[in-house]
XYZ file of C-alpha atoms in Angstrom:
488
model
C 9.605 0.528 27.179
C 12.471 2.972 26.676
C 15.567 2.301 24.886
C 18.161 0.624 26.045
C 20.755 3.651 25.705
C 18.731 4.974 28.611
C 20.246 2.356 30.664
C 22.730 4.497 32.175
C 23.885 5.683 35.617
C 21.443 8.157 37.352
C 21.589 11.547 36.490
C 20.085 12.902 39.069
C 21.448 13.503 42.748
C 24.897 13.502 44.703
C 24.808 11.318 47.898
C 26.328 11.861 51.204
C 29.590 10.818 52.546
C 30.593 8.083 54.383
C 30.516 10.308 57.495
C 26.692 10.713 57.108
C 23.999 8.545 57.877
C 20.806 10.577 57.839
C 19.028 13.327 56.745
C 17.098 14.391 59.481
C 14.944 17.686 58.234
C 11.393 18.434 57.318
C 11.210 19.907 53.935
C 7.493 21.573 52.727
C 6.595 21.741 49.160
C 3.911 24.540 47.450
C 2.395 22.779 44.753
C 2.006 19.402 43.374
C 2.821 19.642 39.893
C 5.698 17.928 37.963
C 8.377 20.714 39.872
C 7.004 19.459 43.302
C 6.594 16.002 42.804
C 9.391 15.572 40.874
C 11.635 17.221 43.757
C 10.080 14.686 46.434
C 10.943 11.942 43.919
C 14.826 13.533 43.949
C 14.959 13.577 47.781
C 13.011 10.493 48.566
C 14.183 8.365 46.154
C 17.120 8.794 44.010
C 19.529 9.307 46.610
C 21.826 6.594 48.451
C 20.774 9.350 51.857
C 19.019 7.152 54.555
C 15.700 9.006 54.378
C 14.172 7.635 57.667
C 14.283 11.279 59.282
C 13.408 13.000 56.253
C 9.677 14.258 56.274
C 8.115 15.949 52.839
C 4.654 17.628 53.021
C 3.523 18.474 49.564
C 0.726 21.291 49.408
C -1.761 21.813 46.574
C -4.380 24.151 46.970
C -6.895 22.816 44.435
C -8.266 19.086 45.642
C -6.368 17.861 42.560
C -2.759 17.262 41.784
C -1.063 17.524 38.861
C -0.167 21.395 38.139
C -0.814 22.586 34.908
C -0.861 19.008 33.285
C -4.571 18.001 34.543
C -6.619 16.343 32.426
C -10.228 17.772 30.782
C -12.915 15.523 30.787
C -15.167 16.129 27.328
C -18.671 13.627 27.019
C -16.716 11.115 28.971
C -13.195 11.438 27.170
C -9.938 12.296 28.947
C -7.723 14.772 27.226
C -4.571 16.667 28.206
C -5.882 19.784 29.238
C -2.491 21.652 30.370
C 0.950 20.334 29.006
C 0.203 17.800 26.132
C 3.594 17.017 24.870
C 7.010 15.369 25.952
C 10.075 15.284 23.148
C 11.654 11.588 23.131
C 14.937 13.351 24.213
C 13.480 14.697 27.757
C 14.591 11.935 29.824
C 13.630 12.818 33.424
C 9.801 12.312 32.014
C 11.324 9.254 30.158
C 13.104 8.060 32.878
C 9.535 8.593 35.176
C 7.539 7.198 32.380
C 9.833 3.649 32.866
C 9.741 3.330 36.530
C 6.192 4.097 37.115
C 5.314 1.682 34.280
C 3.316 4.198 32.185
C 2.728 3.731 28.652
C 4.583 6.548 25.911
C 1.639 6.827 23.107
C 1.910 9.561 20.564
C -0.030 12.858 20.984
C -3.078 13.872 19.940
C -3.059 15.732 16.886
C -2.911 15.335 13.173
C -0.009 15.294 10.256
C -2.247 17.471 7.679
C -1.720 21.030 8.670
C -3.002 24.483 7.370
C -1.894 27.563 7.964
C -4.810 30.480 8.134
C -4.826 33.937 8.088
C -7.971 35.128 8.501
C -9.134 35.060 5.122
C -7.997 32.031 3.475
C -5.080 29.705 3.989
C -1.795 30.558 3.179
C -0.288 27.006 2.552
C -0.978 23.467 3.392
C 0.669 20.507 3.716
C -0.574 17.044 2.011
C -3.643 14.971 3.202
C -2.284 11.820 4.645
C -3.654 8.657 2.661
C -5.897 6.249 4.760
C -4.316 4.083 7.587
C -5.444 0.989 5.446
C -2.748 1.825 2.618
C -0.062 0.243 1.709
C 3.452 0.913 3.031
C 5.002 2.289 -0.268
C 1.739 4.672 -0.731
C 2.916 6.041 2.927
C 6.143 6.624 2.251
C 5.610 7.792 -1.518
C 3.180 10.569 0.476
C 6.035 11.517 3.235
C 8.559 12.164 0.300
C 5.611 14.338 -1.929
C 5.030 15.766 1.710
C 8.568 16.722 2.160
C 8.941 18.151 -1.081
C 6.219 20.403 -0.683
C 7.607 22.024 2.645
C 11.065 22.728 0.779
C 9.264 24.177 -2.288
C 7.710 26.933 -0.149
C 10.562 26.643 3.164
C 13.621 25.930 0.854
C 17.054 25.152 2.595
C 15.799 27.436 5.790
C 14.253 24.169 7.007
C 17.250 22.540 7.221
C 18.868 25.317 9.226
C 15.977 24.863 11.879
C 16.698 21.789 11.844
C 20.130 22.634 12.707
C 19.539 24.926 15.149
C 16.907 22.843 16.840
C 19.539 20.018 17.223
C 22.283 22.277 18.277
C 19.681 23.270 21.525
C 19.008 19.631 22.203
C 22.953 18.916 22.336
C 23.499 22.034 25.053
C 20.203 20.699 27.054
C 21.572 17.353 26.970
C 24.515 18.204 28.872
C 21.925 18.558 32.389
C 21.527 14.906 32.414
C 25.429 14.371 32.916
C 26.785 12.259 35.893
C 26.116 14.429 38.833
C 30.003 14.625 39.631
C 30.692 16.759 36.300
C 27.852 19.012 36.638
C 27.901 21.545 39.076
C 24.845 22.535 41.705
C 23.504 26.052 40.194
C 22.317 28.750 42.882
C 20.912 30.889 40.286
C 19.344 30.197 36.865
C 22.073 32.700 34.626
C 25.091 30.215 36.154
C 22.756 26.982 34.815
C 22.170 28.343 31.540
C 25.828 30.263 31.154
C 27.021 26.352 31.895
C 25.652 24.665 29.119
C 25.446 27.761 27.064
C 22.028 28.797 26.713
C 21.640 31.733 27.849
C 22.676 34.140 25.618
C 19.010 32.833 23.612
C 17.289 34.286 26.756
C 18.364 37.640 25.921
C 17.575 38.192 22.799
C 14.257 37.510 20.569
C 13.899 34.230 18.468
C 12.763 36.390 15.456
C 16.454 37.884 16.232
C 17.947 34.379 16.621
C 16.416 33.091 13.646
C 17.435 35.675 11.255
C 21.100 35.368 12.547
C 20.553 31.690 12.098
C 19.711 32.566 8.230
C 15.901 31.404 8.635
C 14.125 33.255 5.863
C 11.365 35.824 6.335
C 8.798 33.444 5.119
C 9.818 30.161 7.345
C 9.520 32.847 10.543
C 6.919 34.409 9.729
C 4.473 31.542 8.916
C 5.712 27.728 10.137
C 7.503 28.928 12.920
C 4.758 31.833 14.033
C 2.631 29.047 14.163
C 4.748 26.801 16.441
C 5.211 30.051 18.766
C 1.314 30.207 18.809
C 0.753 27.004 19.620
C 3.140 26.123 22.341
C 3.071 29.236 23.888
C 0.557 31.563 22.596
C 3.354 34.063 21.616
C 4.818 35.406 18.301
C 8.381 35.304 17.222
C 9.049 38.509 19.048
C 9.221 36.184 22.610
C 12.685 35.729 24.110
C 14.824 33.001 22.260
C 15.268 30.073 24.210
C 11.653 29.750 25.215
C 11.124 29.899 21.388
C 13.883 27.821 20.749
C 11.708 25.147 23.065
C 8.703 25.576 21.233
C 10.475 24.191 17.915
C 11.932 21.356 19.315
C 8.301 20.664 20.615
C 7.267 20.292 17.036
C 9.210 17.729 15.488
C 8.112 14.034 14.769
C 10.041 12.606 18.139
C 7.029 13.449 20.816
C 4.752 11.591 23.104
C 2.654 11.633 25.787
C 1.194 9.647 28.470
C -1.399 7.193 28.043
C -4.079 8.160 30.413
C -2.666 11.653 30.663
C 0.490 13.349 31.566
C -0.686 14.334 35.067
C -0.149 10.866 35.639
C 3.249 11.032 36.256
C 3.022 13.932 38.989
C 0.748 10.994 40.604
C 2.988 8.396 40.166
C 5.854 9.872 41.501
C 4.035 11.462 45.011
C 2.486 7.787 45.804
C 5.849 6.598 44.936
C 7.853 8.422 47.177
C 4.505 8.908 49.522
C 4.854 12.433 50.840
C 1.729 13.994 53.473
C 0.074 15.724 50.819
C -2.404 18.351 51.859
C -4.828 18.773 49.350
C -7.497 22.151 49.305
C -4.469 23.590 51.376
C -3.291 26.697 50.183
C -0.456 28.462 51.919
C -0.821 32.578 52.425
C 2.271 32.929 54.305
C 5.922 31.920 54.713
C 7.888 33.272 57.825
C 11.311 32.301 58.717
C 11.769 32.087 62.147
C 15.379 31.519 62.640
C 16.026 27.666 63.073
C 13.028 26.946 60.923
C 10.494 28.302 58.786
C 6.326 28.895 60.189
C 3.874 28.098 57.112
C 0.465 29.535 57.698
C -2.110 28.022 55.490
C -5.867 28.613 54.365
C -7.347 26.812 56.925
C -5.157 28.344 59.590
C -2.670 25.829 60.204
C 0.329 26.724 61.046
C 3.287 24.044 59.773
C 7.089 24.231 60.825
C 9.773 22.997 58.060
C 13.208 23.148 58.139
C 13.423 23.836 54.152
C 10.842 25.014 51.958
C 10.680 24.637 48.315
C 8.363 26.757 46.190
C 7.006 24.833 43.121
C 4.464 27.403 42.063
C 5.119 30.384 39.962
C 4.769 33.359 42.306
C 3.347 35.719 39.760
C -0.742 35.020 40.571
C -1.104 33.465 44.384
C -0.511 35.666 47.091
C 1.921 34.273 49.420
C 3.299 36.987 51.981
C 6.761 36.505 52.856
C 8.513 37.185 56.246
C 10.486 38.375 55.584
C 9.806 39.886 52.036
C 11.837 38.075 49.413
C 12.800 40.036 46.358
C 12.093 38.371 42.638
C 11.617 40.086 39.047
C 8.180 41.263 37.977
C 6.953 38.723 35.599
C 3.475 38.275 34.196
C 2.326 35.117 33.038
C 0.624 34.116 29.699
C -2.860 33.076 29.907
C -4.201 30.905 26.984
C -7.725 30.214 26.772
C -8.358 26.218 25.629
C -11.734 25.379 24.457
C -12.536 22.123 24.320
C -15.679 21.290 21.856
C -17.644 17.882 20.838
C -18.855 18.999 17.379
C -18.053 19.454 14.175
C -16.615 22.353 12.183
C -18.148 24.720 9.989
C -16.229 24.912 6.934
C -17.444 27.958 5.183
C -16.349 30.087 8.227
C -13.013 28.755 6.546
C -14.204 29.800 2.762
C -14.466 25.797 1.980
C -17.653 23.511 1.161
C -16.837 20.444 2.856
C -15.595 19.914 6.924
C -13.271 17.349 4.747
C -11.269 19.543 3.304
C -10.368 21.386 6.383
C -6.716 20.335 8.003
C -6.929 18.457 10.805
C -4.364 20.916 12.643
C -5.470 24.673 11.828
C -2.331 27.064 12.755
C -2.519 30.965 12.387
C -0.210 33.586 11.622
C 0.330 37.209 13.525
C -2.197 39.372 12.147
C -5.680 40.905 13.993
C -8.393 38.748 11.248
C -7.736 35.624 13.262
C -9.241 35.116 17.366
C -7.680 32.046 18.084
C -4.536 30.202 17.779
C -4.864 26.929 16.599
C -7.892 24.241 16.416
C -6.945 20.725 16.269
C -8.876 17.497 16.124
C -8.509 15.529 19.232
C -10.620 12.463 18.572
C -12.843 11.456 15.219
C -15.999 9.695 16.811
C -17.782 9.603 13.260
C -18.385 11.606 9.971
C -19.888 14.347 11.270
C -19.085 14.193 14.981
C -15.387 15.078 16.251
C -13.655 16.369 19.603
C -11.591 19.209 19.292
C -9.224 21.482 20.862
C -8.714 25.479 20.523
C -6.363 27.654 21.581
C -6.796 31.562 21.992
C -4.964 34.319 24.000
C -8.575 35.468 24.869
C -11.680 33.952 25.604
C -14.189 32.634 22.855
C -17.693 33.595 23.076
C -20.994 31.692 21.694
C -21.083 33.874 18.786
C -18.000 33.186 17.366
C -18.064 29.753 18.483
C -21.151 29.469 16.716
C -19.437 30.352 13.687
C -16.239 28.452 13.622
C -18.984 25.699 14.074
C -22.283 24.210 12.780
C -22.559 21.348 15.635
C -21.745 22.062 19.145
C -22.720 19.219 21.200
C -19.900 19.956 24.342
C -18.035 23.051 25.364
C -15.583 23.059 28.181
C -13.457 26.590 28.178
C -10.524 26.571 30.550
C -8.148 29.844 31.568
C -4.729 28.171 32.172
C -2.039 30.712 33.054
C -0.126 28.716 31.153
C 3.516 29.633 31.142
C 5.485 33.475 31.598
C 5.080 35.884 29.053
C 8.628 35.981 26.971
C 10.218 38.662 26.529
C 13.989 39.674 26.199
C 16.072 40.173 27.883
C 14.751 38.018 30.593
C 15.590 38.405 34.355
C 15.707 35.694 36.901
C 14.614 35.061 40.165
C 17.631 33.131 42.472
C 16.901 29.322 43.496
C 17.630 30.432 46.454
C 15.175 33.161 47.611
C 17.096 33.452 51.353
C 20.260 33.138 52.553
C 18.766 29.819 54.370
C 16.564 27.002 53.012
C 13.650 29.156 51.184
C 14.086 27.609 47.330
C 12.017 28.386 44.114
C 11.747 25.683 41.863
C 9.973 28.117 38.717
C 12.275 30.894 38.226
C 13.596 28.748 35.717
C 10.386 29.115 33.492
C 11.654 32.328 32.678
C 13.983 30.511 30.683
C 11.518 28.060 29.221
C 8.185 25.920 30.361
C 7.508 22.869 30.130
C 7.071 19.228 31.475
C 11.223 18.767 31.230
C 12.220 22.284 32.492
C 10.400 21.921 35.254
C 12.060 18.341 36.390
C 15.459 19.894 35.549
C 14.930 22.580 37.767
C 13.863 20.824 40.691
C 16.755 17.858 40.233
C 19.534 21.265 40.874
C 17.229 22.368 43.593
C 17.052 19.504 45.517
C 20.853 18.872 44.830
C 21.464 22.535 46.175
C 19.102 21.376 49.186
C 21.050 18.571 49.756
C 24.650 19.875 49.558
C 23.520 23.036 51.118
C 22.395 20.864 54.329
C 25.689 19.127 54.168
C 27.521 22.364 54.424
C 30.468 21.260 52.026
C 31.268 20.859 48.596
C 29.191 18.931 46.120
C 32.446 17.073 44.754
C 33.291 16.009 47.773
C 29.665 13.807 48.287
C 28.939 12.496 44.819
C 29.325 8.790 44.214
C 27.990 6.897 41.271
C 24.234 5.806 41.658
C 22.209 2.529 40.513
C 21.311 2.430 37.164
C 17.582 2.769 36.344
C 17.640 -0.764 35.204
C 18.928 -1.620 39.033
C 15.665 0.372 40.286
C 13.171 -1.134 38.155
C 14.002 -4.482 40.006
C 13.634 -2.819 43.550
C 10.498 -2.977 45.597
C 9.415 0.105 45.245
């Protein structure tokens, strides 16, 4: 259950006024990930807007739905595959967590981490004690555990701390009451709003260093963080990096079951026609409405249509063309293995004394990212998960490893490649109804982002359709609490 503070009135959409009754419009969704679904949710659901007239078809061209958070299925196990992690202060996914009754458990992953550079580990933290002892052994271990990060990190840790928190406060502010936020057309006025987007024109190693981090805090803890969460060094643009640490502190969960979960939830909640194995190749606006042509030579007419896909790798043709910035998208390679590691590949003589969370720094001796352990099944037998910007092959994975029972390798193109200064793509790709949802990835990607991006959309979609002001139509909404005592 969520806490009570998140009681309070929607933040989400503006509602029509009194003069308007209905919504009549078809709007057609690309993709069925947490931008897509969480848009129907905004349209069908949150909004006082009688939605009899309003029809949503939702198309995925994979037969699954989900996006980038599907889940992996190792020797019968289900793991998050795609996006793992949700920070306690992301309340859309909170918020869609509580009203689709889904259960918050903490990630997979491990407290003991070691940092590797190819040839031996550069620090680690403490072993955590057994879960059978006592309370005062725990803490007395978080307080040695603490020490030992300030010993090597000094005070720089509290400045990332600072600066982390300072992020969270300017994010914050897109959960206000709809009436004191304005509807964004383009992601610069969003982040110029809260404040934000100066860090997506400059690095984070450039952030950092202004923030007074020291060489040795960027260079290893935080390189590591960068790695993990976005396969990237310090050198990507600052907010995405900025993300990526507040992804790492001790305030995360996930969703029991799996995080694609929630995409699920909120489509059979708000019931769209979803057209699964449906691709769409082309977009053509036609005047009074737009003509979506799709893989199986269907042809579809909407009134709006939202794209909830990044652009950079399908191959939609637009009529006619749209203009958006080149970007090229990150692709990290996650291999998922039911085995057990080698530890002399890491210079050690027992798989016990190897961290349970491996991070690396920048430097060419290392071929992977990170390895974590997922799942402990016995001694000798263990699930784990490895990231890598390229692929593994047997013969290294042979030698990270002595048991491989399982290998699943999946190519995720995970999230943009960062780099400052960033450009972005308008919401609104037409001076009509055409709307992209992921231009704001460009900024930063992730679970959250995406739901924040597709709440402004589908206000702009709304008060666009009105044709007036967004002032004018916002009223105060039920509170979640209201909702959760609703037939839904």
């Amino acid at each position: 259950m969520a806490p009570s503070h998140l009681f309070l009135p929607l933040l989400l959409l503006l509602s029509l006024s009194s003069r308007s009754t209905s919504l009549p419009t078809s709007v057609c969704v690309i993709g069925s990930g947490i931008g897509g679904s969480s848009l129907s949710f905004f349209l069908q659901n949150q909004t006082s807007i009688p939605t009899s007239d309003l029809s949503i078809r939702v198309f995925e061209r994979r037969g699954r739905i989900g996006g980038r958070t599907a889940p992996v299925n190792l020797s019968g196990d289900f793991f998050n595959a795609g996006a793992s992690i949700i920070h306690g202060k992301n309340l859309h996914a909170v918020r869609f967590a509580e009203l689709l009754g889904l259960d918050q458990v903490e990630p997979d992953g491990a407290d003991w981490l070691g940092i590797w550079d190819g040839s031996g580990f550069v620090f680690k933290t403490l072993k955590p004690p057994p879960d059978s002892s006592s309370a005062i052994w725990k803490w007395l271990y978080g307080i040695a555990d603490a020490l030992l990060l300030v010993k090597r990190y000094g005070l720089s840790l509290s400045r990332m701390q600072g600066f982390v928190k300072d992020l969270l406060e300017k994010f914050m502010l897109f959960y206000m009451e709809p009436e004191k936020r304005p509807v964004f057309k383009t992601v610069e006025e969003m982040l110029k709003w809260n404040g934000l987007y100066p860090l997506t024109q400059i690095t984070l190693e450039e952030v950092l260093i202004d923030a007074d981090l020291s060489a040795r805090l960027i260079s290893e803890l935080v390189t590591v963080i960068t790695r993990i969460n976005y396969g990237q060094s310090v050198a990507m643009s600052g907010l995405a990096g900025a993300v990526a640490l507040a992804g790492s502190n001790s305030d995360l969960w996930t969703v029991k079951g799996g995080n694609w979960l929630l995409a699920k939830g909120l489509l059979e909640l708000t019931n769209p026609t979803l057209h699964l194995h449906e691709g769409i190749e082309s977009i053509s606006d036609k005047g009074d409405h737009y003509l979506l042509t799709s893989d199986k030579g269907k042809e579809y007419e909407c009134n709006v249509t939202v794209v909830a896909t990044p652009l950079d790798e399908v191959n939609i043709t637009f009529i006619p063309p749209v203009s958006i910035p080149y970007r090229r998208m990150q692709h990290t390679y996650t291999t998922f293995i039911r085995g057990l590691l080698n530890p002399k590949y890491f210079g050690l003589s027992s798989v016990e004394d190897i961290p349970d969370l491996v991070g690396t720094i920048e430097t060419p001796n290392v071929s992977f990212s990170s390895v974590s352990i997922l799942k402990k099944y016995g001694e000798r037998d263990f699930a784990y998960k490895i990231f890598s910007r390229s692929e593994l092959d047997d013969t290294l994975l042979d030698q990270l490893f002595s048991v491989r029972r399982d290998t699943i390798r999946i190519d995720w193109p995970a999230y943009p490649h960062y780099k400052a200064p960033e450009k972005f793509a308008p919401f609104l790709l037409d001076e009509r109804h055409l709307y992209y949802i992921n231009t704001f990835e460009s900024a930063a990607s992730c679970i959250e982002t995406s739901a924040v991006a597709a709440e402004n959309v589908a206000r702009l979609i709304i008060s666009r359709l009105l044709q007036s002001s967004t002032e004018q139509n916002i009223k105060p909404l039920p509170t979640s609490q209201e909702i959760l005592h609703t037939d839904l």
